[in-house]
CSV table of C-alpha atoms and ligand atoms in Angstrom, one decimal:
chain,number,residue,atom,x,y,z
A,1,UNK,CA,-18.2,-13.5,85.4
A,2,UNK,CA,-18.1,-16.1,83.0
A,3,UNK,CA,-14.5,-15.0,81.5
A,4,UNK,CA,-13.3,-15.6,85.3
A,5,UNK,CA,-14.9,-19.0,85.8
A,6,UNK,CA,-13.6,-20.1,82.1
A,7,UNK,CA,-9.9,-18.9,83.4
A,8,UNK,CA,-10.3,-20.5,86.5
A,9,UNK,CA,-11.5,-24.0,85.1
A,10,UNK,CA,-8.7,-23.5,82.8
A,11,UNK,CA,-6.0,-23.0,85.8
A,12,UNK,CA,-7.2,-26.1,87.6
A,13,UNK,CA,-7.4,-28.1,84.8
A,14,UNK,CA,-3.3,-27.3,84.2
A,15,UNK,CA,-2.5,-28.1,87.7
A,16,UNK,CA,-4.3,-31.7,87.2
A,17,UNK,CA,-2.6,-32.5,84.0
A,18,UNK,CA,-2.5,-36.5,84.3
A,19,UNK,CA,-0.7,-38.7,81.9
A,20,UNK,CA,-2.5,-41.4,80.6
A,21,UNK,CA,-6.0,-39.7,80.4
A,22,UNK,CA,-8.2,-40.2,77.4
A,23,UNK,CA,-6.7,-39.1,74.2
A,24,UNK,CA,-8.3,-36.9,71.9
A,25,UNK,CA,-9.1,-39.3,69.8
A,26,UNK,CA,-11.2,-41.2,72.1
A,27,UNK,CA,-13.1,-38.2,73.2
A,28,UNK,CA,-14.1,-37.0,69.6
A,29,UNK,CA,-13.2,-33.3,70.7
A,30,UNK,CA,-11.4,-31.2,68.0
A,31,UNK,CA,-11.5,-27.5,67.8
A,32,UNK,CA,-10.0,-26.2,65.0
A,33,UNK,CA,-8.4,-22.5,65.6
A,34,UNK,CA,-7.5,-20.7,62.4
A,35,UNK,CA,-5.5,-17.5,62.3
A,36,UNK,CA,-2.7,-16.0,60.6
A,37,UNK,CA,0.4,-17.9,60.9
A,38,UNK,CA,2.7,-16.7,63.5
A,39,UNK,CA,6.8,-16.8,62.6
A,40,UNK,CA,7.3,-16.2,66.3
A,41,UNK,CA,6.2,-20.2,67.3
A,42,UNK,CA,4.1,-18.3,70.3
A,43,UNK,CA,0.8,-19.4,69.0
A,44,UNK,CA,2.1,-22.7,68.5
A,45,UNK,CA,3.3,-23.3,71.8
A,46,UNK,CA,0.4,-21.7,73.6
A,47,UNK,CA,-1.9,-24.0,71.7
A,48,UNK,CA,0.2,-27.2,73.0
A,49,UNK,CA,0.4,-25.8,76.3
A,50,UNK,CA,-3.5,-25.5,76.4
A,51,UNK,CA,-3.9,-29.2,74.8
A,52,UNK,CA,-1.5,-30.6,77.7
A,53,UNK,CA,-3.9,-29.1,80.0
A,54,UNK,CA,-6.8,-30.3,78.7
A,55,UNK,CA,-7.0,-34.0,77.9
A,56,UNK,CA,-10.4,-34.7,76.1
A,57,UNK,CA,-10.2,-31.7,73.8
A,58,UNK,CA,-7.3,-31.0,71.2
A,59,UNK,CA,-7.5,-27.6,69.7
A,60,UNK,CA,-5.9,-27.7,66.0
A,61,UNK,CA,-4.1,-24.3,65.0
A,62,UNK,CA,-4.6,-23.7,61.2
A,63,UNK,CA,-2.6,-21.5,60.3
A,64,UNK,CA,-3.0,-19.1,57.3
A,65,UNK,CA,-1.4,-17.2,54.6
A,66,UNK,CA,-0.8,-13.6,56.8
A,67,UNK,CA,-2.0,-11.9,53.5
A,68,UNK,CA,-5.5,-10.8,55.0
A,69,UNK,CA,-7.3,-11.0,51.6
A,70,UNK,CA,-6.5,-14.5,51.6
A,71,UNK,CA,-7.8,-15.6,54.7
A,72,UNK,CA,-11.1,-13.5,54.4
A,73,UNK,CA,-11.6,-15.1,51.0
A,74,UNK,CA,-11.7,-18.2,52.1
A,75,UNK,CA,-13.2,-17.6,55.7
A,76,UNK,CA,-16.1,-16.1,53.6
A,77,UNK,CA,-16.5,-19.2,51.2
A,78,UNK,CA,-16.2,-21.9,54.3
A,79,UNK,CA,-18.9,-19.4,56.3
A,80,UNK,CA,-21.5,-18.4,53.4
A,81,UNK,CA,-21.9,-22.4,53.2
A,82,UNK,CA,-22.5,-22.8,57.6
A,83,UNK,CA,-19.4,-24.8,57.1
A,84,UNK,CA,-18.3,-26.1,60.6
A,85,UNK,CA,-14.3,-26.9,59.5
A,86,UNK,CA,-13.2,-23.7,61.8
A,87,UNK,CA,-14.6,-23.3,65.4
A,88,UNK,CA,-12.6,-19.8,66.0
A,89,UNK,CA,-11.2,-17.5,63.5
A,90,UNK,CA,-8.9,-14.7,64.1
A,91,UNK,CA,-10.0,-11.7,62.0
A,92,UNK,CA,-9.2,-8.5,61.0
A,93,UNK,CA,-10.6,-5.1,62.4
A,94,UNK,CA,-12.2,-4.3,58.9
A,95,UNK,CA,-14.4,-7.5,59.0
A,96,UNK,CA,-16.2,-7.3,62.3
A,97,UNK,CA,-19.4,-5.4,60.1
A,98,UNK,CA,-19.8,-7.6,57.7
A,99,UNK,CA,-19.3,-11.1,59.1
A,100,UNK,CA,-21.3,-9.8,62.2
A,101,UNK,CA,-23.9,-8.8,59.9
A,102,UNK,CA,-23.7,-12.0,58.0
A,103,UNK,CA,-24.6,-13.9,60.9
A,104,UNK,CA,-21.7,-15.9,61.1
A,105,UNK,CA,-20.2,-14.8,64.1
A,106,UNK,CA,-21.8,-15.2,67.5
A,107,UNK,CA,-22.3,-12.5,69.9
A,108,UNK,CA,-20.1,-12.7,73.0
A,109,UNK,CA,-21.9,-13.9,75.9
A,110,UNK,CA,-22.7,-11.7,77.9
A,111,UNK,CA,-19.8,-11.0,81.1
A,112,UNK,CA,-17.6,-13.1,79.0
A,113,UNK,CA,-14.6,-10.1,79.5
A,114,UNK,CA,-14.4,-7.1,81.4
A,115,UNK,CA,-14.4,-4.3,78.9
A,116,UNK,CA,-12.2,-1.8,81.1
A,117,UNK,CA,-9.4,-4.4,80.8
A,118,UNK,CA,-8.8,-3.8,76.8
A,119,UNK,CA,-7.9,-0.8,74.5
A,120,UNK,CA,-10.7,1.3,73.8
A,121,UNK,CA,-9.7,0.8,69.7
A,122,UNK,CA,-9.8,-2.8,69.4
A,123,UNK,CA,-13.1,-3.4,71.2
A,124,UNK,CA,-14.7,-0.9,69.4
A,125,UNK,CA,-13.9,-2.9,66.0
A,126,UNK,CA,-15.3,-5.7,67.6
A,127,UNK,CA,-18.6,-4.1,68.0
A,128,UNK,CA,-21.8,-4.1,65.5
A,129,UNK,CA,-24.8,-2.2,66.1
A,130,UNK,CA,-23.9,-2.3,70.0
A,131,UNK,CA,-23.1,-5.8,69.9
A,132,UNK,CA,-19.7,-7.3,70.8
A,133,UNK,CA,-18.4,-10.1,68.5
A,134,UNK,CA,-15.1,-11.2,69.8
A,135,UNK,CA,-11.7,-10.4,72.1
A,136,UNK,CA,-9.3,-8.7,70.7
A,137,UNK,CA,-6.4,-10.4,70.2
A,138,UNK,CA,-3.3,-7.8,68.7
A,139,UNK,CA,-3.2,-4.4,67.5
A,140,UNK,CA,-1.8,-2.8,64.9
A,141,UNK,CA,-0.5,0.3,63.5
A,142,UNK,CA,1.8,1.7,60.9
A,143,UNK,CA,5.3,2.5,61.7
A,144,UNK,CA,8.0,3.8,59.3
A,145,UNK,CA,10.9,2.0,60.6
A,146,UNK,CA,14.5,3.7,59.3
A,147,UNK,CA,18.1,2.9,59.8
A,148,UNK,CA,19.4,4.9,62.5
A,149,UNK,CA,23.0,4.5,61.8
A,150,UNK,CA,23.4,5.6,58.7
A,151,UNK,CA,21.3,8.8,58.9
A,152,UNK,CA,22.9,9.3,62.3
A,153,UNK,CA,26.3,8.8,60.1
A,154,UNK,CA,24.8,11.6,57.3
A,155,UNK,CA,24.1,14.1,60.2
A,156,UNK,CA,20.3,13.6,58.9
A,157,UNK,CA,17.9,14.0,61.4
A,158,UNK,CA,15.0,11.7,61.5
A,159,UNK,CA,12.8,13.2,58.9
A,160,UNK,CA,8.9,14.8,60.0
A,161,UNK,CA,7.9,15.7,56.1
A,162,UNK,CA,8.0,14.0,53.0
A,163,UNK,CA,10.1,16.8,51.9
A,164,UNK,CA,12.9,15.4,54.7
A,165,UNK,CA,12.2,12.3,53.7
A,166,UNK,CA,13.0,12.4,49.8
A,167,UNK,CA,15.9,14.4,51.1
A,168,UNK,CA,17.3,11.6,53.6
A,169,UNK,CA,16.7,9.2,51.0
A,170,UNK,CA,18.6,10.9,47.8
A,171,UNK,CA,21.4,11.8,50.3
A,172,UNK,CA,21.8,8.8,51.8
A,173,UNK,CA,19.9,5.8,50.3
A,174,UNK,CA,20.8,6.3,46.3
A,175,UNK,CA,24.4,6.7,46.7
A,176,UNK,CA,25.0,3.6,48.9
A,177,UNK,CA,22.6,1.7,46.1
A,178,UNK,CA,20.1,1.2,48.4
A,179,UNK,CA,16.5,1.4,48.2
A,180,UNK,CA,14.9,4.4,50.5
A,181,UNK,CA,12.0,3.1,50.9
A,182,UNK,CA,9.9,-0.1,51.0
A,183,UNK,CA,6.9,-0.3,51.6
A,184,UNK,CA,3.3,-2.7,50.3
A,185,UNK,CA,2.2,-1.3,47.2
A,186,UNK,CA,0.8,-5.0,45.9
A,187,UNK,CA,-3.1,-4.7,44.7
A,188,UNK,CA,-4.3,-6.0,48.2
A,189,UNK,CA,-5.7,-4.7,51.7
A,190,UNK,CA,-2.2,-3.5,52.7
A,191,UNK,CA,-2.1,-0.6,49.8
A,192,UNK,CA,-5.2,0.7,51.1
A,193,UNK,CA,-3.3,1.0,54.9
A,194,UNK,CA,-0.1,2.8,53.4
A,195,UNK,CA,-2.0,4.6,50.7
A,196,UNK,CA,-4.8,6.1,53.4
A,197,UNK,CA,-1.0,6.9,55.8
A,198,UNK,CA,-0.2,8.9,52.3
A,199,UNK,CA,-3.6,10.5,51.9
A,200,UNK,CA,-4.2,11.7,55.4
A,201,UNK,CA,-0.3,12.9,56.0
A,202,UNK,CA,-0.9,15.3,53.5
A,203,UNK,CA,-4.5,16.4,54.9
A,204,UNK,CA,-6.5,14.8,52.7
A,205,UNK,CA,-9.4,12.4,53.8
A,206,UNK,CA,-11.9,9.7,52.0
A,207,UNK,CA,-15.0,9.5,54.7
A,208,UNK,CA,-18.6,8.7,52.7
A,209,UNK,CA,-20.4,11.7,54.1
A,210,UNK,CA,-17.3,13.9,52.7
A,211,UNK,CA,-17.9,12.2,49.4
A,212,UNK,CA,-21.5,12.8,49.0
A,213,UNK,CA,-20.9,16.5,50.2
A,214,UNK,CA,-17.6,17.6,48.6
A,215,UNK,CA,-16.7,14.9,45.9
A,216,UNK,CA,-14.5,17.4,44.1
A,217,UNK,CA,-12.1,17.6,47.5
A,218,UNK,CA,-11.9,14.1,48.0
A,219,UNK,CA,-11.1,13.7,44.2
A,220,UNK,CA,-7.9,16.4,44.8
A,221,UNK,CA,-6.8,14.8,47.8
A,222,UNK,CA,-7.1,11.0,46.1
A,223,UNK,CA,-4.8,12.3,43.3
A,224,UNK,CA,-2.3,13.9,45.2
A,225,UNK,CA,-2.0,10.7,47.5
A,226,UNK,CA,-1.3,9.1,44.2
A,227,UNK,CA,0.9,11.8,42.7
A,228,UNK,CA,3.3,11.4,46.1
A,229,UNK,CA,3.6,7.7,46.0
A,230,UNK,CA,4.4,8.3,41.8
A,231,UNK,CA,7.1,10.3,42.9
A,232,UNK,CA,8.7,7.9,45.1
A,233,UNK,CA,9.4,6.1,41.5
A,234,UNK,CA,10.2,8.9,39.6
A,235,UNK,CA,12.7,10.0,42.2
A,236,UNK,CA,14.2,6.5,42.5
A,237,UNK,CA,13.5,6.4,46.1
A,238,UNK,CA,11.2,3.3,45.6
A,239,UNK,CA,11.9,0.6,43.1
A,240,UNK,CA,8.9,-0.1,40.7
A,241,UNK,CA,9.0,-3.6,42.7
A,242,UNK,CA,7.1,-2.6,45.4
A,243,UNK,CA,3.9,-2.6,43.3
A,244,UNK,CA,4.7,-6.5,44.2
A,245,UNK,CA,5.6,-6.2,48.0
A,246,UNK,CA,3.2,-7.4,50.8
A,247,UNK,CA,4.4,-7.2,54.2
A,248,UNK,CA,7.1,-9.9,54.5
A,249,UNK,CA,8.7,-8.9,51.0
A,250,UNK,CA,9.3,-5.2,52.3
A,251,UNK,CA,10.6,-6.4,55.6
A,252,UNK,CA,12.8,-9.0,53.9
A,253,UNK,CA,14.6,-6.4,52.3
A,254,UNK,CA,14.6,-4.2,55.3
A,255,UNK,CA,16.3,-6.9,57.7
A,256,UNK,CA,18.7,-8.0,54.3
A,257,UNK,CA,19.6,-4.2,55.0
A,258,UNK,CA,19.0,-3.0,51.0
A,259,UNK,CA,16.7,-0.4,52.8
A,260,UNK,CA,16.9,2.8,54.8
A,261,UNK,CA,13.4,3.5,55.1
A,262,UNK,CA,10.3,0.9,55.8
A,263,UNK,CA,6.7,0.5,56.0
A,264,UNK,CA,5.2,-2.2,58.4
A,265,UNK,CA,3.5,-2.9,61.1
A,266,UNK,CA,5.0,-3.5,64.7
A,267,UNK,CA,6.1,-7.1,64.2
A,268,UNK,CA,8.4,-6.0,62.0
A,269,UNK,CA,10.6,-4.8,65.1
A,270,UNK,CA,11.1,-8.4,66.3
A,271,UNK,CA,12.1,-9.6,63.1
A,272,UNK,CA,14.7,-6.5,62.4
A,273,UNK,CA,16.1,-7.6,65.8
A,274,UNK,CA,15.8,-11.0,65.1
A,275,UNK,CA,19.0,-13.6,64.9
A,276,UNK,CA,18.5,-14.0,61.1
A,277,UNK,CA,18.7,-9.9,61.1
A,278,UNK,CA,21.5,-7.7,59.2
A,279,UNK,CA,20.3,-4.4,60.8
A,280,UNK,CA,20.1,-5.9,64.3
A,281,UNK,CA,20.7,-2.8,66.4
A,282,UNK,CA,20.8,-0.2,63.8
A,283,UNK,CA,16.6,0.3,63.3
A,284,UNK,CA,15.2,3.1,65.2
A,285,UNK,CA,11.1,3.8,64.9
A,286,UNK,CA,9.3,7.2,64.1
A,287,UNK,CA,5.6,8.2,62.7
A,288,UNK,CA,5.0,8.4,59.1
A,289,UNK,CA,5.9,11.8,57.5
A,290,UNK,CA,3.8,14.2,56.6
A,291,UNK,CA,4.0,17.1,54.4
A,292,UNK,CA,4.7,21.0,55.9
A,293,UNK,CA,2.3,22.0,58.3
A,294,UNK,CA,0.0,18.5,58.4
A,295,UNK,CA,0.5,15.5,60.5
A,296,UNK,CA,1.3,12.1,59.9
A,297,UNK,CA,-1.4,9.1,60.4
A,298,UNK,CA,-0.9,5.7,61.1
A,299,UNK,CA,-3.7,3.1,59.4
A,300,UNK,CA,-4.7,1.0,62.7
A,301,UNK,CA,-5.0,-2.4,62.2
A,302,UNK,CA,-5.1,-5.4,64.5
A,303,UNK,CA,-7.1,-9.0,64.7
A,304,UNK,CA,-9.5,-10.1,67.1
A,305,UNK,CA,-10.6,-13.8,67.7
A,306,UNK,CA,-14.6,-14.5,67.2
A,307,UNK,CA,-16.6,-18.2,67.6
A,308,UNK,CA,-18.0,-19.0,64.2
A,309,UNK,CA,-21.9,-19.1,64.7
A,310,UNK,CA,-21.9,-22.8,62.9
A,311,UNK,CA,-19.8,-24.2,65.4
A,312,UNK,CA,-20.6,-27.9,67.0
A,313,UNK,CA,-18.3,-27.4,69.7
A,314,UNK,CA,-19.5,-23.8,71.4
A,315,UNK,CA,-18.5,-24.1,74.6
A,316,UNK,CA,-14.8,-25.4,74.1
A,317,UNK,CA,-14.6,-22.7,71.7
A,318,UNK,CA,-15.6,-20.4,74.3
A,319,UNK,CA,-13.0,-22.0,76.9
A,320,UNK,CA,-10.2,-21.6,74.6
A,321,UNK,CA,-11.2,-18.3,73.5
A,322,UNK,CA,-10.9,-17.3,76.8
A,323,UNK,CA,-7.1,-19.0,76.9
A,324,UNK,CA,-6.1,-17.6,74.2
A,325,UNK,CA,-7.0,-13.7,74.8
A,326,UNK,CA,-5.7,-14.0,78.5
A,327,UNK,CA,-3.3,-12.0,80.1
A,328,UNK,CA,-0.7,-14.7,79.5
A,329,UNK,CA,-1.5,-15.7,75.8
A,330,UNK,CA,-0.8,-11.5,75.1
A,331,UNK,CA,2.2,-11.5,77.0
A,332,UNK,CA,4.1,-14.5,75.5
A,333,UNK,CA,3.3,-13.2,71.9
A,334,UNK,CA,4.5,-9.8,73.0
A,335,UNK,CA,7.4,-11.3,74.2
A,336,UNK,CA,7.7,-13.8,71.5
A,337,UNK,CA,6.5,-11.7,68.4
A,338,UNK,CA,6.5,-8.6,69.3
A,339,UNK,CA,2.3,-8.6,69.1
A,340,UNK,CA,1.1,-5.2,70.7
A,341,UNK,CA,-0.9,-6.8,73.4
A,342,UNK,CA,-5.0,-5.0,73.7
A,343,UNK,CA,-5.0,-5.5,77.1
A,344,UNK,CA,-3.7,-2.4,79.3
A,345,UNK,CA,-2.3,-4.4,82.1
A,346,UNK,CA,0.4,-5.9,79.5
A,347,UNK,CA,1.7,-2.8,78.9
A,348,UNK,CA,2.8,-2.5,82.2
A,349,UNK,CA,4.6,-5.9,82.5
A,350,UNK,CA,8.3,-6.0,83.2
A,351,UNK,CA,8.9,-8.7,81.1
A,352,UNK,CA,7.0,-7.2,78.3
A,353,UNK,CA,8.8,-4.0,78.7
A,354,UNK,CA,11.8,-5.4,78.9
A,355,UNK,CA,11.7,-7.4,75.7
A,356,UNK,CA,10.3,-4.8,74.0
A,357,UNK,CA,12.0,-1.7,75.3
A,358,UNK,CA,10.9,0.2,71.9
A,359,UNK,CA,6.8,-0.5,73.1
A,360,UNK,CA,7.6,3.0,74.4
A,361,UNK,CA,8.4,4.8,71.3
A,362,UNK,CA,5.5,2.7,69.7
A,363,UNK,CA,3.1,5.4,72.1
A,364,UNK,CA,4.3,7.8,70.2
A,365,UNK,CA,3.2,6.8,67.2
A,366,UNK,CA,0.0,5.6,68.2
A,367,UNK,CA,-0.8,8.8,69.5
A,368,UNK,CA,-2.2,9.7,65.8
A,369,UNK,CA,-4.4,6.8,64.4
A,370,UNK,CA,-7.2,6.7,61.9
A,371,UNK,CA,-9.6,3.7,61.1
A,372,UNK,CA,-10.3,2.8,57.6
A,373,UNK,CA,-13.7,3.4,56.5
A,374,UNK,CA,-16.0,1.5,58.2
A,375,UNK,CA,-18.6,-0.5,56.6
A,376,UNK,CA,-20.8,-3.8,55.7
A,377,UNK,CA,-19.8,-3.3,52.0
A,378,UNK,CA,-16.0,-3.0,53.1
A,379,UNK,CA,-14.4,-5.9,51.1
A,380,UNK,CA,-15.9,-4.0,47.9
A,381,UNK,CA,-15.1,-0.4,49.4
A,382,UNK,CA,-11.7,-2.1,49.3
A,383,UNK,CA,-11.7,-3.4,45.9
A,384,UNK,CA,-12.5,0.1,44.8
A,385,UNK,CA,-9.8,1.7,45.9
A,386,UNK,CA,-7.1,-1.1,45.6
A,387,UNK,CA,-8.4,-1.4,42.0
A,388,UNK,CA,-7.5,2.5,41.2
A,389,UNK,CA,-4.7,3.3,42.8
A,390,UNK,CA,-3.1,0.2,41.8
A,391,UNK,CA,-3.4,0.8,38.0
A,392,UNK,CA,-2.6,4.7,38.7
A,393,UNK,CA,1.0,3.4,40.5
A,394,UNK,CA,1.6,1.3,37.4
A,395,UNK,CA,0.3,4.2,35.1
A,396,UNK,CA,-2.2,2.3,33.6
A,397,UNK,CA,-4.5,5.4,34.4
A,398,UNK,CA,-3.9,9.0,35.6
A,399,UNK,CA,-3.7,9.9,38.5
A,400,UNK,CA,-7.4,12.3,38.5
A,401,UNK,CA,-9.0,9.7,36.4
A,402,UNK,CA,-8.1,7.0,39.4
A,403,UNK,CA,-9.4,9.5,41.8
A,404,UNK,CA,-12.5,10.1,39.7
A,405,UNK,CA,-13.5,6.7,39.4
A,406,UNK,CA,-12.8,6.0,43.2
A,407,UNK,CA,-14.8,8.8,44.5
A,408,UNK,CA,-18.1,7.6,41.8
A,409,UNK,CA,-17.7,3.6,42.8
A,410,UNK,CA,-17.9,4.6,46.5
A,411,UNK,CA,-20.7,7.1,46.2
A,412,UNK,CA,-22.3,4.2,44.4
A,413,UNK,CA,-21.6,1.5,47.5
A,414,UNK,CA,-22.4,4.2,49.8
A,415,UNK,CA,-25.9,4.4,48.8
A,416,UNK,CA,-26.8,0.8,48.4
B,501,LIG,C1,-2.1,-6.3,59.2
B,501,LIG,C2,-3.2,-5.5,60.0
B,501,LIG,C3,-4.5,-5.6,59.3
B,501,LIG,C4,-4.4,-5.2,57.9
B,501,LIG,C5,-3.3,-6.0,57.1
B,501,LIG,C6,-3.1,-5.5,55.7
B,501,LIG,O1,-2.3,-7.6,59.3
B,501,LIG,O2,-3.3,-5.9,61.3
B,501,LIG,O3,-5.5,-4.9,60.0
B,501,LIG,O4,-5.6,-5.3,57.2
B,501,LIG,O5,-2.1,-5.9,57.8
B,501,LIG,O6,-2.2,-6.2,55.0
C-alpha cells in the first residue's frame, strides 16, 4: 500500500536525520502547506519535526485566517488561475464538491489509505461522484458548552429544550449581568452551522428535494429558526453583538467567563481549560437544545487535507500528506488542540483519552449529526441563506419574508 511505503520511508528517513546534509535551499524543494492557523502550536511543530527529518525538502505552513470564508476565497482565486503558490490545502467538508469538480484537486491515488481506519463522516465528505479527494484531517461538531458551577449553584439542571434553556439563562445569567448565550451570528459560514442546529432542533429541515416538493413547510420552519434566535435578543439572553461574533469572539467571552451558555466547536474545550482560562474547571459539555418533543442536531464540520492538482511538487506533497494525517500527526493535535482525530484507532489512545477525558461526553453529542446541504453550487447555497437570516437577525427583513426569499433563491440554484 502506497500510504505504508510513504510512512515507512518517512520513519527511516527520521532515524537517519544527519546534520550537515543539503539545505533546502540547495535542493530547490519547497512545499507550501496552507491550512487554518492552529493556536495549539501542534501543526507547527509537526511541520518542523517532518523538515528535520527530511533534509532536501522544507515544507512551509501557511497558515490562514480560521474564518473559513476567508480561506476558500482566496484558495478559489489562487486555484481558478492553476496557481502553484499552495501544494496542499486543508479544506472544509462543504468544499470537497466543488473544488473536486473544478478540477483543482487531485484524486487520491489509489491504496494511498486504508479506508476502514477513518470515520465513516469525514471520508464521505471527501468523496465526489465515487472519487476520493483527500484524508481527513479533524472533525467537527457543535457543542453547547455551559458553566457547570453556576447552574449546579442554581439547582438548574442542564437544560434539554430551549424552553430550559431561556429559563437557565433569565434565572441565572441576567442577574449575575452575564450574557447566556454566545454564540456566531456574524454574516459568514458559521451562521449557517448554528442557524441549521436552530432549524433542525425544532424539527424543521431545508433539503432541495423538500423545497421543490413542500416549499410552504420549509418556508414555516425557516421563520421559526429565525423567530427563536430573535428571541434570544428580545429576551436579553444574547447581546445584539453576536450578529458580530465568529468563533474566537464567542469563545473569548466564554473563557473571560461573561457567559453561561456557548456555541462552538470542540476546540473550544482546550481553550476553556487552557492557562489563559477564567472558567478552567467550571465548563461542562451537553447537545444543543431542542424544543419539547424534538431533538437537538449538531452541524458536522471538519477539514480534510487535498494535493492541489497544479502542483510542481506531487510526490513530496503526497509524502507529507501522508505525515501529516498519520496516526501521530492526529494524536499530537488531539493532545495539543483538542482536534477530534478521524482516525478510530485515536480514540482509543491512553494519552488521547487522558488529555481529553471529556472526548467521552463528546460521543454523546455526536450521536445526532446532520450535514449541511451538499452541493457544487454550495458557496452560493451559502450566500443565500447567510444573506437572509442575517438581515432578518438585524431586522432588516421579517422573519417570513427571509424565509420566502431563501426558499425561491435555492429552488433557483437547485435547478441550474
Ligand atoms: C469550523 C468547521 C467548518 C465550518 C466552520 C464555520 O471550522 O470545522 O466545517 O464550516 O467552522 O465557521
Amino acid at each position: 500500500m502506497k500510504g505504508g511505503l510513504l510512512l515507512a520511508a518517512f520513519l527511516a528517513a527520521t532515524v537517519a536525520v544527519l546534520p550537515g546534509c543539503s539545505t533546502p535551499e540547495e535542493s530547490g524543494i519547497e512545499i507550501v502547506f496552507s491550512a487554518g492557523n492552529d493556536p495549539s502550536g501542534a501543526t507547527e511543530a509537526l511541520v518542523a519535526e517532518y523538515n528535520a527529518a527530511h533534509p532536501g525538502v522544507t515544507v512551509k505552513f501557511q497558515p490562514m485566517p480560521a474564518n473559513t470564508d476567508t480561506q476558500h476565497d482566496s484558495y478559489v482565486t489562487i486555484l481558478s488561475a492553476h496557481g502553484t503558490t499552495i501544494d496542499l490545502y486543508s479544506l472544509d467538508v462543504i468544499w470537497t464538491a466543488e473544488f473536486a469538480k473544478a478540477g483543482w484537486i487531485a484524486p487520491l491515488p489509489e491504496g494511498f489509505i486504508a479506508p476502514e481506519e477513518f470515520l465513516e463522516g469525514p471520508l464521505a465528505s471527501l468523496t465526489y461522484e465515487g472519487v476520493l479527494y483527500g484524508v481527513p484531517w479533524f472533525t467537527d461538531a457543535g457543542v453547547l458548552y455551559y458553566r457547570k458551577d453556576l447552574l449546579e449553584e442554581a439547582g438548574i439542571p442542564v437544560p434539554e429544550t430551549w424552553d430550559e434553556f431561556r429559563h437557565a439563562c433569565l434565572e441565572v445569567a441576567l442577574p449575575r449581568g452575564m450574557d447566556g448565550f454566545v454564540w456566531q451570528g456574524a454574516r459568514y459560514e458559521g451562521l449557517i452551522c448554528d442557524y441549521l442546529e436552530f432549524l433542525w432542533g425544532l424539527g424543521g429541515s431545508i433539503e432541495f428535494d423538500r423545497i421543490e416538493n413542500n416549499p410552504a413547510a420549509v418556508e414555516d420552519d425557516l421563520a421559526a429558526a429565525i423567530e427563536l434566535a430573535l428571541s434570544f435578543f428580545a429576551d436579553g439572553i444574547s447581546a445584539e453583538s453576536v450578529l458580530t461574533y465568529k468563533e474566537e469572539d464567542s469563545r473569548r467571552l466564554f473563557t473571560e467567563g461573561h457567559a453561561l451558555f456557548h456555541r462552538n466547536w470542540p476546540y473550544a474545550w482546550s481553550m476553556a481549560e487552557g492557562e489563559e482560562s477564567k472558567v478552567r474547571g467550571l465548563v461542562g459539555i451537553a447537545p444543543l437544545p431542542h424544543a419539547d418533543g424534538e431533538t437537538g442536531y449538531s452541524t458536522i464540520g471538519g477539514w480534510n487535507v487535498a494535493v492541489s492538482s497544479y502542483t510542481e511538487h506531487p510526490e513530496e506533497a503526497l509524502e507529507f500528506l501522508a505525515f501529516i494525517t498519520n496516526e501521530r500527526a492526529l494524536k499530537l493535535r488531539a493532545i495539543e488542540g483538542g482536534y477530534l482525530p478521524t482516525r478510530n484507532a485515536t480514540y482509543e489512545d491512553p494519552d488521547v483519552l487522558a488529555a481529553n477525558p471529556h472526548f467521552g461526553s463528546f460521543f454523546e453529542v455526536f450521536k445526532n449529526t446532520r450535514n449541511r446541504p451538499r452541493s457544487p453550487h454550495y458557496p452560493r447555497v451559502s450566500d443565500v441563506i447567510q444573506e437572509h437570516v442575517h438581515a432578518a437577525l438585524a431586522r432588516e427583513i421579517a422573519p417570513d419574508a427571509a424565509a420566502a426569499a431563501i426558499v425561491s433563491e435555492l429552488a433557483e440554484i437547485a435547478n441550474r
